[in-house]
XYZ file of C-alpha atoms in Angstrom:
387
model
C -33.427 0.871 3.380
C -32.097 2.040 0.089
C -28.346 1.976 -0.843
C -27.461 3.075 -4.322
C -23.822 2.386 -3.887
C -21.773 1.013 -0.988
C -17.967 0.489 -0.655
C -16.509 -1.113 2.403
C -12.792 -1.781 2.734
C -11.281 -3.676 5.799
C -8.363 -5.876 4.553
C -6.501 -6.165 7.870
C -5.968 -9.769 9.111
C -7.148 -9.534 12.739
C -5.999 -12.124 15.312
C -7.406 -11.836 18.806
C -6.659 -13.943 21.852
C -4.707 -13.978 25.164
C -1.088 -14.947 24.755
C -0.864 -14.573 20.933
C 2.224 -12.532 21.225
C 4.098 -15.617 22.430
C 3.835 -17.159 18.855
C 4.268 -13.986 17.013
C 7.247 -15.126 14.940
C 5.233 -18.004 13.547
C 2.562 -15.589 12.382
C 5.040 -13.183 10.850
C 6.636 -15.958 9.065
C 3.265 -17.329 7.758
C 2.759 -13.852 6.299
C 5.930 -14.214 4.395
C 8.063 -11.724 6.180
C 11.469 -12.399 7.837
C 13.155 -9.065 8.633
C 11.226 -6.898 11.003
C 11.759 -3.323 12.064
C 9.976 -2.473 15.289
C 8.493 0.971 16.096
C 7.544 1.436 19.804
C 8.100 3.885 22.729
C 10.344 3.935 25.728
C 7.498 2.723 28.161
C 7.082 -0.564 26.096
C 10.848 -1.219 26.591
C 10.825 -0.292 30.352
C 7.658 -2.173 31.141
C 8.997 -5.428 29.643
C 6.329 -5.570 26.861
C 8.965 -5.115 24.154
C 10.950 -7.954 25.458
C 7.731 -10.125 25.295
C 7.461 -9.257 21.663
C 11.098 -9.982 20.944
C 10.644 -13.348 22.701
C 7.486 -14.075 20.592
C 9.351 -13.237 17.394
C 11.908 -15.836 18.275
C 9.286 -18.483 17.866
C 9.721 -18.256 14.172
C 12.489 -17.579 11.619
C 12.338 -13.777 12.000
C 15.247 -11.390 12.309
C 14.817 -8.135 14.146
C 16.382 -5.567 11.812
C 16.159 -2.631 14.143
C 14.155 -0.945 16.937
C 12.967 2.641 17.123
C 11.656 3.306 20.711
C 11.328 7.133 20.549
C 7.641 7.469 19.633
C 5.654 9.741 21.919
C 2.043 10.721 22.482
C 0.917 13.109 19.833
C 3.853 12.162 17.627
C 5.395 14.891 15.678
C 6.755 15.308 12.070
C 10.423 15.324 13.236
C 10.036 12.062 15.122
C 8.379 10.408 12.097
C 11.286 11.512 9.963
C 13.819 10.197 12.394
C 11.981 6.867 12.537
C 11.841 6.644 8.835
C 15.641 7.325 8.564
C 16.423 4.590 11.030
C 14.036 2.098 9.210
C 15.687 2.902 5.907
C 19.118 2.024 7.360
C 17.676 -1.275 8.522
C 16.204 -2.422 5.178
C 13.264 -4.376 6.645
C 10.733 -6.374 4.710
C 8.071 -5.523 7.369
C 7.300 -3.068 10.159
C 5.901 -3.987 13.558
C 4.183 -1.228 15.549
C 3.839 -1.919 19.292
C 2.026 0.588 21.279
C -0.953 2.846 21.352
C -2.515 4.870 18.581
C 0.317 7.440 18.402
C 2.979 4.675 18.063
C 1.008 2.957 15.224
C 0.418 6.317 13.564
C 4.133 7.019 13.808
C 4.945 3.760 12.198
C 2.298 4.357 9.372
C 3.727 7.866 8.671
C 7.340 6.630 8.740
C 6.353 3.870 6.409
C 5.241 6.398 3.889
C 8.737 7.963 3.753
C 10.514 4.565 4.013
C 8.708 3.272 0.913
C 8.024 6.323 -1.156
C 10.624 9.025 0.018
C 10.085 12.805 -0.187
C 8.829 14.919 2.560
C 5.983 13.885 4.849
C 3.888 16.993 4.062
C 3.976 15.846 0.422
C 1.333 13.211 1.421
C -0.965 15.166 3.737
C -4.703 14.795 2.998
C -6.620 12.363 0.912
C -5.372 9.856 -1.620
C -1.909 11.158 -2.184
C -0.327 7.861 -1.285
C -0.757 6.078 -4.540
C 1.115 2.743 -4.285
C 1.509 -0.086 -1.744
C 3.780 0.532 1.337
C 6.013 -1.984 3.282
C 3.770 -4.491 5.159
C 2.883 -3.352 8.704
C 1.760 -5.459 11.552
C 0.208 -3.591 14.629
C -0.010 -4.847 18.175
C -2.104 -2.173 20.034
C -1.487 -1.754 23.732
C -4.481 0.547 24.170
C -8.121 -0.042 23.188
C -8.966 3.243 21.597
C -7.703 4.631 18.257
C -8.431 1.673 16.081
C -5.316 2.633 14.072
C -4.459 -1.056 13.714
C -7.270 -1.409 11.212
C -7.774 2.132 9.607
C -6.775 4.033 6.581
C -5.699 7.050 8.696
C -2.728 8.460 10.453
C -2.596 11.707 12.478
C 0.680 13.384 13.073
C 1.225 16.682 14.963
C 2.946 19.648 13.253
C 4.484 21.722 15.958
C 5.106 24.841 13.893
C 1.646 24.941 12.579
C 0.120 23.919 15.976
C -2.147 21.540 14.143
C -2.656 17.758 13.659
C -2.139 16.650 10.042
C -4.219 13.802 8.681
C -3.053 11.265 6.176
C -5.615 9.079 4.549
C -5.058 6.155 1.997
C -6.107 2.589 1.610
C -2.371 1.754 1.513
C -2.049 2.917 5.166
C -4.090 0.033 6.385
C -1.945 -2.366 8.357
C -1.648 -5.807 6.837
C -2.269 -7.518 10.232
C -3.220 -6.695 13.741
C -2.679 -8.823 16.877
C -5.224 -8.131 19.774
C -3.737 -9.688 22.812
C -5.365 -8.581 26.027
C -2.253 -9.344 27.991
C -0.587 -6.379 26.291
C -3.203 -4.040 27.718
C -3.896 -5.260 31.294
C -1.372 -2.965 32.809
C -2.687 0.225 31.287
C -3.618 2.718 34.026
C -7.270 3.356 34.666
C -7.167 6.995 33.467
C -5.666 5.996 30.023
C -8.027 2.988 29.863
C -10.944 5.394 30.304
C -9.795 8.076 27.759
C -8.814 5.533 25.149
C -12.063 3.818 25.622
C -14.015 7.084 25.081
C -11.926 7.665 21.891
C -13.222 4.321 20.672
C -16.805 5.152 21.651
C -16.604 8.521 19.828
C -15.368 6.736 16.738
C -18.319 4.301 16.885
C -20.966 7.017 17.495
C -19.694 9.478 14.975
C -19.310 6.698 12.388
C -22.997 5.778 12.764
C -24.067 9.451 12.588
C -21.824 10.266 9.625
C -23.273 11.440 6.299
C -21.137 8.581 4.775
C -22.549 5.921 7.072
C -23.511 2.512 5.592
C -25.226 -0.611 6.983
C -21.877 -2.524 7.333
C -20.067 0.302 9.195
C -23.167 1.022 11.294
C -23.401 -2.709 12.312
C -19.774 -2.624 13.462
C -20.289 0.759 15.177
C -23.303 -0.258 17.149
C -21.697 -3.509 18.296
C -18.728 -1.498 19.430
C -21.080 0.789 21.435
C -22.610 -2.289 23.046
C -19.200 -3.701 24.043
C -17.883 -0.444 25.349
C -20.908 0.343 27.639
C -20.608 -3.229 29.027
C -16.938 -3.597 29.370
C -15.286 -0.203 29.762
C -16.191 0.297 33.411
C -14.846 -3.183 34.148
C -11.632 -2.468 32.327
C -11.202 0.742 34.182
C -11.897 -0.565 37.729
C -10.794 -4.172 37.212
C -7.789 -3.643 34.954
C -6.564 -7.202 35.067
C -9.789 -8.641 33.876
C -8.692 -10.300 30.502
C -12.235 -10.638 29.235
C -12.956 -6.870 29.582
C -9.620 -6.105 28.043
C -10.258 -8.496 25.042
C -13.765 -6.948 24.587
C -12.396 -3.448 24.583
C -9.740 -4.382 22.025
C -12.337 -5.821 19.819
C -14.636 -2.762 20.222
C -11.829 -0.441 19.439
C -11.012 -2.327 16.188
C -14.618 -2.580 15.149
C -15.132 1.180 15.680
C -11.899 1.690 13.699
C -13.167 -0.381 10.836
C -16.472 1.613 10.955
C -15.008 5.126 10.876
C -12.295 4.136 8.420
C -15.197 3.618 6.046
C -17.339 6.567 7.074
C -15.071 9.297 8.569
C -16.122 10.953 11.906
C -17.625 14.370 12.764
C -17.606 17.550 14.741
C -16.505 16.096 18.015
C -13.260 14.792 16.440
C -12.799 17.974 14.555
C -12.842 20.022 17.817
C -10.842 17.419 19.626
C -8.099 17.710 16.986
C -8.092 21.318 17.342
C -7.900 21.187 21.165
C -5.013 18.855 20.894
C -3.190 20.841 18.209
C -3.457 24.165 19.818
C -3.403 23.362 23.591
C -2.250 19.821 23.953
C -5.436 18.457 25.378
C -5.119 14.570 25.191
C -7.216 13.301 22.361
C -9.302 10.826 24.211
C -10.051 13.176 27.061
C -11.200 15.920 24.558
C -13.495 13.409 22.847
C -14.955 12.344 26.239
C -15.832 15.829 27.226
C -17.088 16.977 23.860
C -18.978 13.925 22.815
C -22.262 14.627 24.699
C -22.293 18.169 23.264
C -21.637 16.957 19.762
C -24.505 14.471 20.056
C -26.881 17.304 21.333
C -25.775 19.469 18.443
C -26.672 16.628 16.034
C -29.974 15.705 17.739
C -32.194 17.866 15.474
C -31.034 16.127 12.299
C -30.018 12.651 13.613
C -32.511 11.828 16.334
C -33.296 8.284 14.893
C -29.626 7.322 14.734
C -28.996 8.624 18.266
C -31.958 6.503 19.301
C -29.966 3.504 17.862
C -27.083 4.581 20.160
C -29.429 4.699 23.163
C -30.616 1.073 22.381
C -27.070 -0.107 21.990
C -26.064 1.594 25.324
C -28.800 -0.419 27.095
C -31.831 1.835 27.232
C -34.844 -0.459 27.950
C -37.576 2.128 28.031
C -40.420 1.922 25.433
C -42.711 4.364 23.967
C -40.219 7.212 23.576
C -39.827 9.382 20.556
C -36.575 9.375 18.703
C -35.580 12.733 20.251
C -36.323 11.315 23.705
C -34.128 8.286 22.942
C -31.466 10.548 21.657
C -31.369 12.513 24.890
C -31.163 9.125 26.716
C -28.077 8.440 24.555
C -26.467 11.729 25.681
C -27.297 11.003 29.406
C -25.827 7.524 29.014
C -22.505 8.898 27.662
C -22.389 11.422 30.529
C -23.025 8.599 33.003
C -20.336 6.383 31.398
C -17.771 9.273 31.727
C -18.728 9.693 35.405
C -18.412 5.882 36.059
C -14.892 5.984 34.566
C -13.811 9.035 36.673
C -13.319 11.404 33.794
C -13.364 15.164 33.738
C -16.433 16.485 31.967
C -15.499 20.158 31.454
C -13.042 21.691 29.030
C -12.160 24.165 31.806
C -10.485 21.374 33.785
C -8.061 20.540 31.036
C -6.124 23.771 31.170
C -7.470 25.136 27.928
C -8.044 28.859 28.411
C -11.459 30.284 27.745
C -10.018 32.960 25.447
C -8.655 30.165 23.321
C -12.045 28.743 22.334
C -12.393 30.987 19.319
C -9.110 29.787 17.858
C -10.053 26.163 18.595
C -13.345 26.718 16.770
C -11.743 28.280 13.638
C -9.274 25.360 13.365
C -12.023 22.770 13.834
C -14.183 24.349 11.136
C -11.618 23.551 8.447
C -10.750 20.058 9.902
C -11.646 17.211 7.389
C -13.649 15.494 10.019
C -16.248 18.240 10.180
C -17.366 17.679 6.529
C -19.117 14.267 7.326
C -20.900 15.538 10.312
C -24.723 15.169 9.804
C -25.466 18.770 10.686
C -23.236 21.405 9.014
C -20.954 23.104 11.479
C -19.343 26.469 10.906
C -16.880 28.135 13.390
C -19.749 29.997 15.297
C -21.582 26.657 15.784
C -18.441 24.993 16.997
C -17.631 27.896 19.246
C -21.038 27.495 20.980
C -20.481 23.793 21.340
C -17.070 24.438 22.988
C -18.592 27.099 25.271
C -21.205 24.672 26.417
C -18.579 22.063 27.151
C -16.321 24.540 28.955
C -18.205 25.091 32.244
């Protein structure tokens, strides 16, 4: 192995364990914060999870400066702007994001405006956030996006029918609390799709042209955990061990792809979501086997690593044969979790595939895919995934 240069950045303080939310105020105080603005969604309030967090904050000398509970799946620019305005009125010294990936991304994007001002689109893309932001603590309630440890935020722009990406080391949360008790009530379907999002992060991080040994180590361990524990989390939702393992897997995959970027699967999934509202995790689950097959001719050895991590025990196979075993293992995992496996079943119209391919071809994720992918290549991939 030769590595001329390697940079790996994972500064988030990660705390993992059942019941950690109960002493949340003590941890916030230890970090030096005392006035917290909470970003969450209506479900967290209605389900009682927000109250658990508020009770946990009372374990230390922490004041709740305000609560924004209007985050939604596929959060949109106008929601981010409203959240930032509310946070500005509260004058917090830290932000606490409670929810899934969209909630955490909403908090990240609102934090840009809270700290730096201006318009959100001023910061779209890579490296345009050039100074530290208000400290952010994330409590994920799904095991999928890994946003609690990444340098990314993805926000939908309704007028452009596209998902905007924001990338900066200053977007990485200062701390993350991985408490499985916050995820045990997640429905099976969402457990499955968010878990497949984490798996796609892990696999594409390992395949990426920017892959490095540290990221690949995290990615492959995430693959092992997901293949072992995702079916249990889906079918035995109140299994705290499975839920904890999936939270760890999602964070490890997040650390991995935050360093390496992802690939053609994510590019196409972003476009499916931006144009036709296909849920991100479901799009990834359907497209992942096809993306792996597309990359097989240039990344067979790395796909063989995926097969081994997924539990393939056969010996004497070529890298290509192992790669095909990896694809079959992903398809089997989707079936075990009861997931749709055709784009056709998501409501995406066949005559929309060309537009999806065109948008995916200019998505930032496609540029670190191991095999170059133009619009025509992505259209073929989408057509294979459609039926």
